[in-house]
Coordinates of C-alpha atoms and ligand atoms in Angstrom, one line a residue:
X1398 CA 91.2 134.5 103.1
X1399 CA 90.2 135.9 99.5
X1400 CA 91.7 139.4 99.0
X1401 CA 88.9 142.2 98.1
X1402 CA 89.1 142.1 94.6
X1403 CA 88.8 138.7 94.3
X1404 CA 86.1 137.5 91.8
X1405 CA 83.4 135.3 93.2
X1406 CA 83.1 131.4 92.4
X1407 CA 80.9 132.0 89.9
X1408 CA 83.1 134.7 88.8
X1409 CA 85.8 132.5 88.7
X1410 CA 84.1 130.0 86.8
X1411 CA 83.1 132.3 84.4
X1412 CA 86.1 134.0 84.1
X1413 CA 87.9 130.6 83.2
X1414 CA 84.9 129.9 80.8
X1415 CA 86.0 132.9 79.1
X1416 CA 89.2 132.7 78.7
X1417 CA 88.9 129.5 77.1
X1418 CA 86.3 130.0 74.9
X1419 CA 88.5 133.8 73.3
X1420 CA 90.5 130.4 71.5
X1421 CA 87.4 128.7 69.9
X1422 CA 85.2 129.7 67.0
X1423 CA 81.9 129.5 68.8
X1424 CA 79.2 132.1 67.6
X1425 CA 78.0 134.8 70.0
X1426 CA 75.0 133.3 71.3
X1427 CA 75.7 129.9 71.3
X1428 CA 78.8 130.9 73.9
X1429 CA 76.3 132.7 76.0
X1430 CA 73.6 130.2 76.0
X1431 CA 76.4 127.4 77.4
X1432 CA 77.8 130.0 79.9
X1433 CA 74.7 131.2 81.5
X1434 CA 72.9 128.8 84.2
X1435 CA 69.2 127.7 83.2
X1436 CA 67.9 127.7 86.2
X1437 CA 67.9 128.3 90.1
X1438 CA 65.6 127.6 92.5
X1439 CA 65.0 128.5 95.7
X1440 CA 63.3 126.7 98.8
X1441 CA 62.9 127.6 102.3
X1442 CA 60.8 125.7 104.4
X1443 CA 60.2 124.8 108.0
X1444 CA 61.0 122.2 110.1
X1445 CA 59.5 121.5 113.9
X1446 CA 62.8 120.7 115.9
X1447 CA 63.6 120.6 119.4
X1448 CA 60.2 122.0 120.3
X1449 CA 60.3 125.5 117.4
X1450 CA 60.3 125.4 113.9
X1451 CA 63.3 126.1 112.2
X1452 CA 63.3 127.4 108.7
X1453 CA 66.1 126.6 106.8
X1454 CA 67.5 127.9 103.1
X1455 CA 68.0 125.5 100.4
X1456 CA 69.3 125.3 96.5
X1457 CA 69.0 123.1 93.4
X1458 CA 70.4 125.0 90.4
X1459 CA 70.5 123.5 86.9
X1460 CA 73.0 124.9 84.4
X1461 CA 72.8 123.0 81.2
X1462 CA 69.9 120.7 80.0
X1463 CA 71.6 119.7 76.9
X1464 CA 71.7 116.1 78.3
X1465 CA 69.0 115.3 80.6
X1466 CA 69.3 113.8 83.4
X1467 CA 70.6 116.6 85.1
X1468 CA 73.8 115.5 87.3
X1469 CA 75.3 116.9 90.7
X1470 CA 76.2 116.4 94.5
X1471 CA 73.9 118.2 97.4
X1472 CA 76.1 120.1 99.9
X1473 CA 75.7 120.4 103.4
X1474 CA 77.6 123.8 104.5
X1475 CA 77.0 127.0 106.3
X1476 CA 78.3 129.0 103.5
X1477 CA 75.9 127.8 100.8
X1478 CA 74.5 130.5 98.6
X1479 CA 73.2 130.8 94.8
X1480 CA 76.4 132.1 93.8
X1481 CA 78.1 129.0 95.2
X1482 CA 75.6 126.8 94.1
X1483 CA 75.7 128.3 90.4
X1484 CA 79.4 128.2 90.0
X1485 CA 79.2 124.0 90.9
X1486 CA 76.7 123.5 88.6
X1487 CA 78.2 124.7 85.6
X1488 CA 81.6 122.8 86.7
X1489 CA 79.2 119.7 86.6
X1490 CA 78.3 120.4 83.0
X1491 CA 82.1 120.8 81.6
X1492 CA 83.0 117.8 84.0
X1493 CA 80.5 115.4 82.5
X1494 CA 81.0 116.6 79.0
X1495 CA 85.1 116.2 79.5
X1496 CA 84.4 112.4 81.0
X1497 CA 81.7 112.1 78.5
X1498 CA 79.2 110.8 80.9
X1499 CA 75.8 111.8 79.4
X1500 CA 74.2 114.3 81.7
X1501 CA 73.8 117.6 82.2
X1502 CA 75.0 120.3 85.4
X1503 CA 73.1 120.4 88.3
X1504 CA 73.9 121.5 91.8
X1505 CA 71.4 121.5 95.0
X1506 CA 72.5 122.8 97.7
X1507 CA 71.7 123.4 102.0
X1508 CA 72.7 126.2 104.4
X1509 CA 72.7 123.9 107.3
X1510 CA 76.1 123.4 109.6
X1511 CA 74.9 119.1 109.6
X1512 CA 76.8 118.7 113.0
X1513 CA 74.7 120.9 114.7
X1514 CA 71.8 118.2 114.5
X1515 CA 71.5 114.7 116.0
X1516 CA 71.3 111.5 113.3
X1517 CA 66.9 111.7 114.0
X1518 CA 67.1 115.8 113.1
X1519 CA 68.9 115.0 110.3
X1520 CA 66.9 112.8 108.2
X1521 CA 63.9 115.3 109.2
X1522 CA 65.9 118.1 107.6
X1523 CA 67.2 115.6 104.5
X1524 CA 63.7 114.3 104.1
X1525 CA 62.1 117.6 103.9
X1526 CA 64.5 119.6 101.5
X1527 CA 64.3 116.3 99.4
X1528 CA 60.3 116.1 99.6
X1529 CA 60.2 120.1 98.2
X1530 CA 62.8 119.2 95.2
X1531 CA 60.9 116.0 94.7
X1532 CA 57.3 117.8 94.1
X1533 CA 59.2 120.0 91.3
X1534 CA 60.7 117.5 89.3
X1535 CA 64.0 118.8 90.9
X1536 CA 65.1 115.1 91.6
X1537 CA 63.9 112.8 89.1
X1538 CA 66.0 109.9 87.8
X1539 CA 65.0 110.7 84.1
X1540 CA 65.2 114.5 84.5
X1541 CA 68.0 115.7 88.4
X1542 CA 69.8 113.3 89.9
X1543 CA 71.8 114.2 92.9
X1544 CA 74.7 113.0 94.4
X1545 CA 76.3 113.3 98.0
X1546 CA 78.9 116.3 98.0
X1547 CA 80.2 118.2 101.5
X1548 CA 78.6 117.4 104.8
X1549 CA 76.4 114.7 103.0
X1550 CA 77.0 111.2 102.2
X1551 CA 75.7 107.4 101.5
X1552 CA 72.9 108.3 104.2
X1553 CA 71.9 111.4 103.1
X1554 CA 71.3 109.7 99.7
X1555 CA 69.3 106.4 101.1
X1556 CA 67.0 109.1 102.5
X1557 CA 66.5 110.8 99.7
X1558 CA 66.1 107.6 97.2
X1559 CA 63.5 106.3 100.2
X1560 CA 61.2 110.0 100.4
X1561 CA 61.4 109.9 96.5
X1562 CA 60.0 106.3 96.3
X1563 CA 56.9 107.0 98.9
X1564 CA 55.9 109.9 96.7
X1565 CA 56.5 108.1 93.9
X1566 CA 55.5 104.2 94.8
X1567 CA 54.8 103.1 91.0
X1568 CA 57.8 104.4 89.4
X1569 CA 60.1 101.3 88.5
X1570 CA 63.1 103.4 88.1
X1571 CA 62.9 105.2 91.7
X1572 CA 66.2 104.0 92.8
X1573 CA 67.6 106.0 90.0
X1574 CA 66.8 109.5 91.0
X1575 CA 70.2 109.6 93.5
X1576 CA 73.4 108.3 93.1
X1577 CA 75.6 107.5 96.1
X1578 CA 73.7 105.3 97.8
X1579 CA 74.6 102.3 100.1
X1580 CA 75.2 99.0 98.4
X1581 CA 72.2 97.7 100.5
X1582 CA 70.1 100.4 99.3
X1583 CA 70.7 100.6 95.5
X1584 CA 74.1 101.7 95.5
X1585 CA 77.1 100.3 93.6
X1586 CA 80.5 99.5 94.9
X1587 CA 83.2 101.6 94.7
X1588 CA 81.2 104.5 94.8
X1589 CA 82.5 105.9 98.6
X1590 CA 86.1 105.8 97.7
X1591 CA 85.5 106.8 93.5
X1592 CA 86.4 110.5 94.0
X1593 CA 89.8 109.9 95.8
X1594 CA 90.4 106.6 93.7
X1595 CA 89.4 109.4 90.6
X1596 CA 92.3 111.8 91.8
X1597 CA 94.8 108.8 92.3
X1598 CA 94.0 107.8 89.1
X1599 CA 94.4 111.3 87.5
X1600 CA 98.1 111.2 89.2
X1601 CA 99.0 108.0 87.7
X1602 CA 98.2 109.7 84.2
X1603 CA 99.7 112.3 84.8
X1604 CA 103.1 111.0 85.9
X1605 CA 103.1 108.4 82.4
X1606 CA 102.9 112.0 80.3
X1607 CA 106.8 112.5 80.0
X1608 CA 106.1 116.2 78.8
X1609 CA 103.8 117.1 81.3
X1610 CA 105.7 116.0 84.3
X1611 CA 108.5 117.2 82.6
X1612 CA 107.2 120.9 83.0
X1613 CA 106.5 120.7 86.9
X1614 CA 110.1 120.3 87.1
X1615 CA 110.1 116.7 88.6
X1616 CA 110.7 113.3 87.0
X1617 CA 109.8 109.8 87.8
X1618 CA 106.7 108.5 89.3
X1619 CA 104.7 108.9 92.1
X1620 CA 106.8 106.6 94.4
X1621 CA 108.2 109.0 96.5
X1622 CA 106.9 112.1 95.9
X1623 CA 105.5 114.6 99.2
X1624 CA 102.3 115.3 99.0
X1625 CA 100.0 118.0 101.2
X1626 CA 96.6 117.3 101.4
X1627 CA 93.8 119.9 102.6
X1628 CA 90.8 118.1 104.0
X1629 CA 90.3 115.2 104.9
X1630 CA 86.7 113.9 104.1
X1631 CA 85.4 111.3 102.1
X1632 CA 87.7 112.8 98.5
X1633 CA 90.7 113.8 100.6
X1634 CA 90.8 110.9 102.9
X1635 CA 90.9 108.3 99.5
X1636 CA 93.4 110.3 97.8
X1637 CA 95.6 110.4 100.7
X1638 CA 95.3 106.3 101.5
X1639 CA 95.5 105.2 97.8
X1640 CA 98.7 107.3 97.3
X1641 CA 100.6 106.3 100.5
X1642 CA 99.2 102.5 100.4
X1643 CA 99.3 102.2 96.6
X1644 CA 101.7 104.5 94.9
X1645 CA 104.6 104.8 97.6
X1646 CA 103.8 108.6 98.4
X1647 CA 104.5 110.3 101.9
X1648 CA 101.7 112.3 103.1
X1649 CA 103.8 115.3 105.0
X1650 CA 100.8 117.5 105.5
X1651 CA 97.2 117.2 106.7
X1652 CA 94.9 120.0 106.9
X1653 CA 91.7 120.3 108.5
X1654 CA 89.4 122.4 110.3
X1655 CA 91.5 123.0 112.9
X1656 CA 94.9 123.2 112.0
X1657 CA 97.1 120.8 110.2
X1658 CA 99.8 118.0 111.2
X1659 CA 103.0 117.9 109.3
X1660 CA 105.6 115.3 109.8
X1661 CA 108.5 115.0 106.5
X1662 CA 109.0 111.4 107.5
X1663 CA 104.9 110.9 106.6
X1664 CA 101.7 111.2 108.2
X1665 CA 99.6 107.7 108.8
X1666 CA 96.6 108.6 107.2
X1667 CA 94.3 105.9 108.4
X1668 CA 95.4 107.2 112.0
X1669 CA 94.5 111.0 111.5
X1670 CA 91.6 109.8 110.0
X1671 CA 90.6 107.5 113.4
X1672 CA 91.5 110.7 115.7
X1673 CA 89.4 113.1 113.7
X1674 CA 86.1 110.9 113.7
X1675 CA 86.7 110.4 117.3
X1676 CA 87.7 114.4 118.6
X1677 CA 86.2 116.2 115.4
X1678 CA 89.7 117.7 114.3
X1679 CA 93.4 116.9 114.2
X1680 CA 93.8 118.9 118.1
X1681 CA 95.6 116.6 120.3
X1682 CA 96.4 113.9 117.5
X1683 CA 99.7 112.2 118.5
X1684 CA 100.6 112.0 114.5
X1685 CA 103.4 114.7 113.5
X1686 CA 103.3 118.2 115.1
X1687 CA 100.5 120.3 115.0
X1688 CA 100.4 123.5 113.3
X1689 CA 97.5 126.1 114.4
X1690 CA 97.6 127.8 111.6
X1691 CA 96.4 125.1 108.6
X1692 CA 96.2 127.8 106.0
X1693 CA 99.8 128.3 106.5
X1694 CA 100.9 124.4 105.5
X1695 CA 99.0 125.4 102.1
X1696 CA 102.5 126.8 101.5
X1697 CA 104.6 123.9 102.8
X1698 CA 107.5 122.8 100.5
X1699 CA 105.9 119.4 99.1
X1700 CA 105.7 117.6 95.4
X1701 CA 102.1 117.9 95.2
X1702 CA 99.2 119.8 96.7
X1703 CA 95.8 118.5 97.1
X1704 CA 93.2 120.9 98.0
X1705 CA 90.1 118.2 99.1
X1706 CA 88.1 120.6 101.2
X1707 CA 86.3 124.0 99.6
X1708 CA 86.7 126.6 97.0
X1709 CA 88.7 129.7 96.9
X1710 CA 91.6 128.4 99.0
X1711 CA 94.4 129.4 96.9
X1712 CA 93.9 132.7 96.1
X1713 CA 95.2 136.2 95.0
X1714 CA 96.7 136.1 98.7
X1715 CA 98.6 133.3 99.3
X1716 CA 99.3 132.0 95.3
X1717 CA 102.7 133.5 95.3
X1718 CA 103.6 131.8 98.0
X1719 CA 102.8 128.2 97.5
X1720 CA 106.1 126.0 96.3
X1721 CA 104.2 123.0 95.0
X1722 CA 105.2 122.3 91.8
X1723 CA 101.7 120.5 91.1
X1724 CA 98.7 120.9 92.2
X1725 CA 96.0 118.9 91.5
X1726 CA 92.5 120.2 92.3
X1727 CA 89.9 117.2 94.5
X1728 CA 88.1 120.4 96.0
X1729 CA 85.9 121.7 93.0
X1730 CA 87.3 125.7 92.5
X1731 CA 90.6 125.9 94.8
X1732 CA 92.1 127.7 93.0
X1733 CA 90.3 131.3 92.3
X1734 CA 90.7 132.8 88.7
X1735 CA 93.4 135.7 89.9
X1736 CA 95.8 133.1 91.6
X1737 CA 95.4 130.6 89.0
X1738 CA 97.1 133.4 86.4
X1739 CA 100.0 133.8 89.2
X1740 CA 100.6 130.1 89.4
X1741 CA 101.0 129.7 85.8
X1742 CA 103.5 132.3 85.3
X1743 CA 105.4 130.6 88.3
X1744 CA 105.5 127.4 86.1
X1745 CA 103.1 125.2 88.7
X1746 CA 101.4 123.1 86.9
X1747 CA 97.1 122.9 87.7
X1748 CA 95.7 119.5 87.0
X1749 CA 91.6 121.1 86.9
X1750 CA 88.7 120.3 89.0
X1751 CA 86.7 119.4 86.5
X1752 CA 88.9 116.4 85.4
X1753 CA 90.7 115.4 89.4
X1754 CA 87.5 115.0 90.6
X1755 CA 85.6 114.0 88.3
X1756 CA 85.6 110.3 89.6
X1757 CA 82.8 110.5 91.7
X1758 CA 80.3 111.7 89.0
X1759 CA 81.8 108.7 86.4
X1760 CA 81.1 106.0 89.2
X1761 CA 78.0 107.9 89.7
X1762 CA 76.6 107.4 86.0
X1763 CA 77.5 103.7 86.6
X1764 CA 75.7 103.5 89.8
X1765 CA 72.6 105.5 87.2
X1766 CA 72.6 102.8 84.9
X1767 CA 73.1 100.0 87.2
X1768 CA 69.7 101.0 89.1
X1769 CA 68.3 101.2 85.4
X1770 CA 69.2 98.0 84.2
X1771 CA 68.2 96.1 87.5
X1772 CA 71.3 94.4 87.4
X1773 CA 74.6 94.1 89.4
X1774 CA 77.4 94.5 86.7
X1775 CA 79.3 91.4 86.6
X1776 CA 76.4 89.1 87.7
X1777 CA 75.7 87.4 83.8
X1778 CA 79.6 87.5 83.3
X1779 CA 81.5 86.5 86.0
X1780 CA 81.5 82.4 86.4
X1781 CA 81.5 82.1 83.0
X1782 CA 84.5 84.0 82.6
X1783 CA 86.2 81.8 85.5
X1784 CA 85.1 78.7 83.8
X1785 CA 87.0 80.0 80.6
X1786 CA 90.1 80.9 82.2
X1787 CA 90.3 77.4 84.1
X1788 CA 89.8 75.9 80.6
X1789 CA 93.2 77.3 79.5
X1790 CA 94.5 77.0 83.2
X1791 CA 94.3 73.3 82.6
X1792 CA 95.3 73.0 79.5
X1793 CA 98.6 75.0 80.6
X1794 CA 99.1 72.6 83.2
X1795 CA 98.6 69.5 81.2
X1796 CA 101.1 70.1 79.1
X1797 CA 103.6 71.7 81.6
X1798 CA 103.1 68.1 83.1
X1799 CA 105.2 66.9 80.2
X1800 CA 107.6 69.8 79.7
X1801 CA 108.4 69.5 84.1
X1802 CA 108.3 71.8 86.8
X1803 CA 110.1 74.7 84.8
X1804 CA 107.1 75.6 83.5
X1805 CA 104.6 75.6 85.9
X1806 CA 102.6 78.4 87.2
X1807 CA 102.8 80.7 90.3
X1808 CA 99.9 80.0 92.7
X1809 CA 99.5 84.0 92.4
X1810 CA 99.4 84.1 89.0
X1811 CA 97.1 81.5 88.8
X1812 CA 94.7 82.6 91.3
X1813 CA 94.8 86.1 90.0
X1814 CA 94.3 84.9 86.2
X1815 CA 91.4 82.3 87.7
X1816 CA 89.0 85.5 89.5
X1817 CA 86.5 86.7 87.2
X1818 CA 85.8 90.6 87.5
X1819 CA 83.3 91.1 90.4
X1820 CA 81.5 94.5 90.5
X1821 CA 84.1 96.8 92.2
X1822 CA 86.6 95.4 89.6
X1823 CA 84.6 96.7 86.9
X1824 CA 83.8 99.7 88.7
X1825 CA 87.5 100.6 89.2
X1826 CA 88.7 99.5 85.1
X1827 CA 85.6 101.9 84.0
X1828 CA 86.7 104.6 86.1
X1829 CA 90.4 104.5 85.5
X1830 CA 89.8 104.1 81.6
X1831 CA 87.6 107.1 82.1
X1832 CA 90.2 109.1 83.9
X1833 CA 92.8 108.0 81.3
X1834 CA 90.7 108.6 78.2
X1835 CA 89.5 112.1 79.8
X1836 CA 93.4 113.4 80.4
X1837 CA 94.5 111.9 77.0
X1838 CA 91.8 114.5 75.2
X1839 CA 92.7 117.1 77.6
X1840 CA 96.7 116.6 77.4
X1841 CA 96.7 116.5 73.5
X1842 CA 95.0 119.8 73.8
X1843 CA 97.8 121.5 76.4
X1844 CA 101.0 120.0 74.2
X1845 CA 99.5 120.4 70.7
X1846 CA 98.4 123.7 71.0
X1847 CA 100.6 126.4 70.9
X1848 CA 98.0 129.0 72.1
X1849 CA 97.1 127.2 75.1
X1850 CA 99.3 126.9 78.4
X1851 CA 98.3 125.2 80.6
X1852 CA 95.6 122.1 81.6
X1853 CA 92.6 124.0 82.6
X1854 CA 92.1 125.5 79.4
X1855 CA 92.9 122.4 77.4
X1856 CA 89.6 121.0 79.5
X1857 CA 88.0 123.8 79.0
X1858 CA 88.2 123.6 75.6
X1859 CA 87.7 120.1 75.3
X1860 CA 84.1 120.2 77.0
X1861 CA 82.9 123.5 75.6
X1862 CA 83.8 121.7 72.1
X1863 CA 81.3 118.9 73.3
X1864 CA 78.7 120.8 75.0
X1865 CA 78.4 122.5 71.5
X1866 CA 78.5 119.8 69.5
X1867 CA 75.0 118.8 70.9
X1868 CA 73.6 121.8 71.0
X1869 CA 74.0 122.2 67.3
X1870 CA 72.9 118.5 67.0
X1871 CA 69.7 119.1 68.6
X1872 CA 69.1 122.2 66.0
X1873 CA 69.8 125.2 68.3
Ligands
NAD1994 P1 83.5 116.1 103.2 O1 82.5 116.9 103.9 O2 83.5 114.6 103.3 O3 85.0 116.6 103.6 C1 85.4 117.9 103.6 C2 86.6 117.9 104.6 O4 87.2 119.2 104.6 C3 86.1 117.7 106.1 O5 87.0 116.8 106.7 C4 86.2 119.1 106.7 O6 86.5 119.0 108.1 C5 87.4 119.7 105.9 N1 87.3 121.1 105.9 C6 86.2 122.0 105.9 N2 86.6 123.2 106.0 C7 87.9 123.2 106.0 C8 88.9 124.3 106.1 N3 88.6 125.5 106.1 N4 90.2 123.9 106.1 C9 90.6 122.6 106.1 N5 89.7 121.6 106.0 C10 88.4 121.9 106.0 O7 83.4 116.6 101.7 P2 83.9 115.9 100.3 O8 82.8 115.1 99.8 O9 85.2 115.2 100.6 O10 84.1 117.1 99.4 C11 85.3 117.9 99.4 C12 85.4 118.7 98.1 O11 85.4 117.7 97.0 C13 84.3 119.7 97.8 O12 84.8 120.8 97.1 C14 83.4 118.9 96.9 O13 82.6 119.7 96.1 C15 84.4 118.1 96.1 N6 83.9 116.9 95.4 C16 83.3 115.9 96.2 C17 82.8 114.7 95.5 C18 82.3 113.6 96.3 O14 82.0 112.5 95.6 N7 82.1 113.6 97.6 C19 82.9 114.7 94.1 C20 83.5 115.7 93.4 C21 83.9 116.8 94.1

């Protein structure tokens, strides 16, 4: 746990904030007015369950409006608070600004532990929270649009889309006002998997940027490196699958809830991931050994650590002690403000919150303007883009005829070349040009500079720059 001088999340938020913005040339009250959060607001209502009403403590918190829609995931957690809630909002407005997806920061939160309550209790308690933020214009598709985040998922969000369009049965756009929804509900595909597909993604970049991989010490690619991964839900679980399946990575660490599994030979993720949906932790999973104490594998030798569950993880406490060279941050504020300055000077390189995980929100604003256009991406383009492929497919193969079999194609290549882009496809090239794009503008920063160190200031600077930038273009 946090030692006692450890600044809050919103603290630490700020605290970052600052630290970036004593490089720029901002005036005074134009710093302040992107720092500060707009807005919080507060709900508490009731809820008749199990023969009682149970009141129950709920957030939506809206830190910049310089781009409206406002954009950010509801969380499902025990520990939910303003402070918490604040802190995530104003990560959402640096994030979209840094992957230039044109919203604004919101964050909604509920103090609710969801597997207290049956599937029926649930969507009460979904429904409900959702109806109050509705009536306020607190979920809106042109003005707050959620997204799932801890504890809630592609059910929460069909819930919500379905209470917003009975109290709003005229609006054309409904669909719109959440993002994360099933694909037979308005969703789009690729959405479930885009915040672990965002971090693999991030890792790829990372490891083609000779000079930053050069400063973690290691060299190569990802093919082989040891990675630790803290949680695994919906961000953690991706990550984890697309590096071992995709990138040749060995997953030696697993953390959850209830202790973690280590084996140096490689977890199998899909496996961990099959016990804990059926036990509720990793207790009793054949997989690797067990290790009570999770917080302990934090600080397991490894090439890279993923922190994928909560904030405040890596903290003034344990930050001397953690030997990953990289770390690259899924959760949204792992690492607190204090041990992020005793990382650095250790010469671990951070790759920020705001851009790992910044997948999810980037397949979000494509799931936002898929609803708006009415239209599956892919739908106009796809055929005819096979038709023009087999027109030089044939042609190729007419005259290869007369040059003989030397020059024929590979049935892989051919069926690969043939496939027009479906929707996922899409999906995935806008999301990994996103994350490339995003690292690129960050990574200039970090190497160019010589007054900044390290990557979370380089974003830092980066979206504070772009924040501002429309502030002064809308006069303020
Ligand atoms: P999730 O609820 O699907 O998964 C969280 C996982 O962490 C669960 O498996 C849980 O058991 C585990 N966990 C909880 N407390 C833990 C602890 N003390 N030690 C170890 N494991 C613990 O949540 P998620 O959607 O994967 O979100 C995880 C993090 O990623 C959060 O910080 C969230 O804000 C961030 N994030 C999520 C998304 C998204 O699209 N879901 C997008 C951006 C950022």
């Amino acid at each position: 746990m946090s030692t006692p001088n450890e600044p809050s999340f919103r603290e630490s938020v700020d605290i970052m904030f600052n630290r970036a913005v004593a490089l720029m040339d901002l005036p005074p009250g134009l710093e302040e007015k992107i720092r500060v959060c707009n807005a919080t607001y507060t709900v508490r209502f009731g809820v008749r369950l199990r023969g009682q009403i149970q009141t129950f403590t709920g957030y939506r918190s809206v830190h910049s409006e310089h781009m409206e829609p406002v954009k950010g995931g509801i969380r499902f957690a025990l520990g939910v608070n303003q402070d918490e809630v604040e802190a995530l909002a104003a990560l959402m407005t640096y994030k979209c600004a840094l992957v230039e997806a044109p919203f604004g920061g919101s964050k909604g939160g509920l103090c609710i532990d969801p597997r207290e309550y049956d599937d029926h209790e649930l969507e009460l308690i979904t429904r409900r929270f959702a109806y109050e933020l509705i009536k306020r214009d607190m979920i809106n598709p042109a003005q707050n649009v959620p997204a799932p985040d801890m504890g809630t998922g592609e059910r929460e969000m069909a819930w919500i889309a379905d209470q917003y369009k009975r109290m709003n049965t005229t609006d054309i756009n409904g669909v719109a006002c959440v993002t994360g929804k099933p694909t037979n509900a308005g969703g789009i595909q690729g959405r479930t998997e885009a915040t672990g597909r965002g971090v693999q993604y991030a890792l790829r970049e990372f490891f083609r940027d000779e000079d930053g991989v050069a400063k973690t010490g290691m060299s190569g690619t990802l093919d082989g490196k040891s990675v630790v991964v803290q949680g695994l839900g919906n961000v953690g679980y991706h990550a984890a699958k697309f590096l071992s399946e995709e990138d040749g990575c060995k997953v030696v660490g697993i953390i959850e809830r209830d202790g973690a599994l280590t084996d140096p030979k490689g977890l199998d993720v899909e496996a961990v991931r099959n016990w804990i949906a059926g036990h509720g932790g990793v207790s009793g999973c054949p997989e690797g050994t067990h290790i009570e104490n999770g917080a302990a594998v934090l600080e397991m030798e490894c090439d890279i650590l993923i922190p994928a569950a909560l904030e405040g993880v890596i903290n003034q406490s344990n930050a001397a002690r953690i030997k990953a060279p990289l770390i690259i941050e899924a959760a949204n504020g792992p690492v607190t403000a204090g041990a992020d300055l005793i990382l650095k000077e250790k010469g671990c390189v951070i790759i920020p919150d705001m851009y790992a995980n910044a997948g999810g929100v980037t397949v979000s604003y494509f799931e936002w303007v898929k609803n708006l256009s009415h239209i599956r991406f892919g739908r106009m383009q796809r055929r005819q883009e096979e038709a023009r492929h087999q027109l030089v497919v044939d042609e190729l193969e007419r005259l290869s005829h007369h040059l003989g079999d030397a020059w024929s194609m590979t049935p892989d290549f051919k069926s690969k070349y043939l496939r027009g882009a479906g929707e996922l496809e899409l999906v995935r090239s806008g999301l990994d040009d996103t994350m490339r794009t995003a690292y690129q503008s960050m990574a200039s920063v970090w190497h160019e500079r010589g007054d900044v160190d390290d990557l979370r200031t380089a974003a830092y600077l980066v979206s504070i720059g772009k924040v501002a930038d429309s502030y002064r273009a809308k006069g303020l």
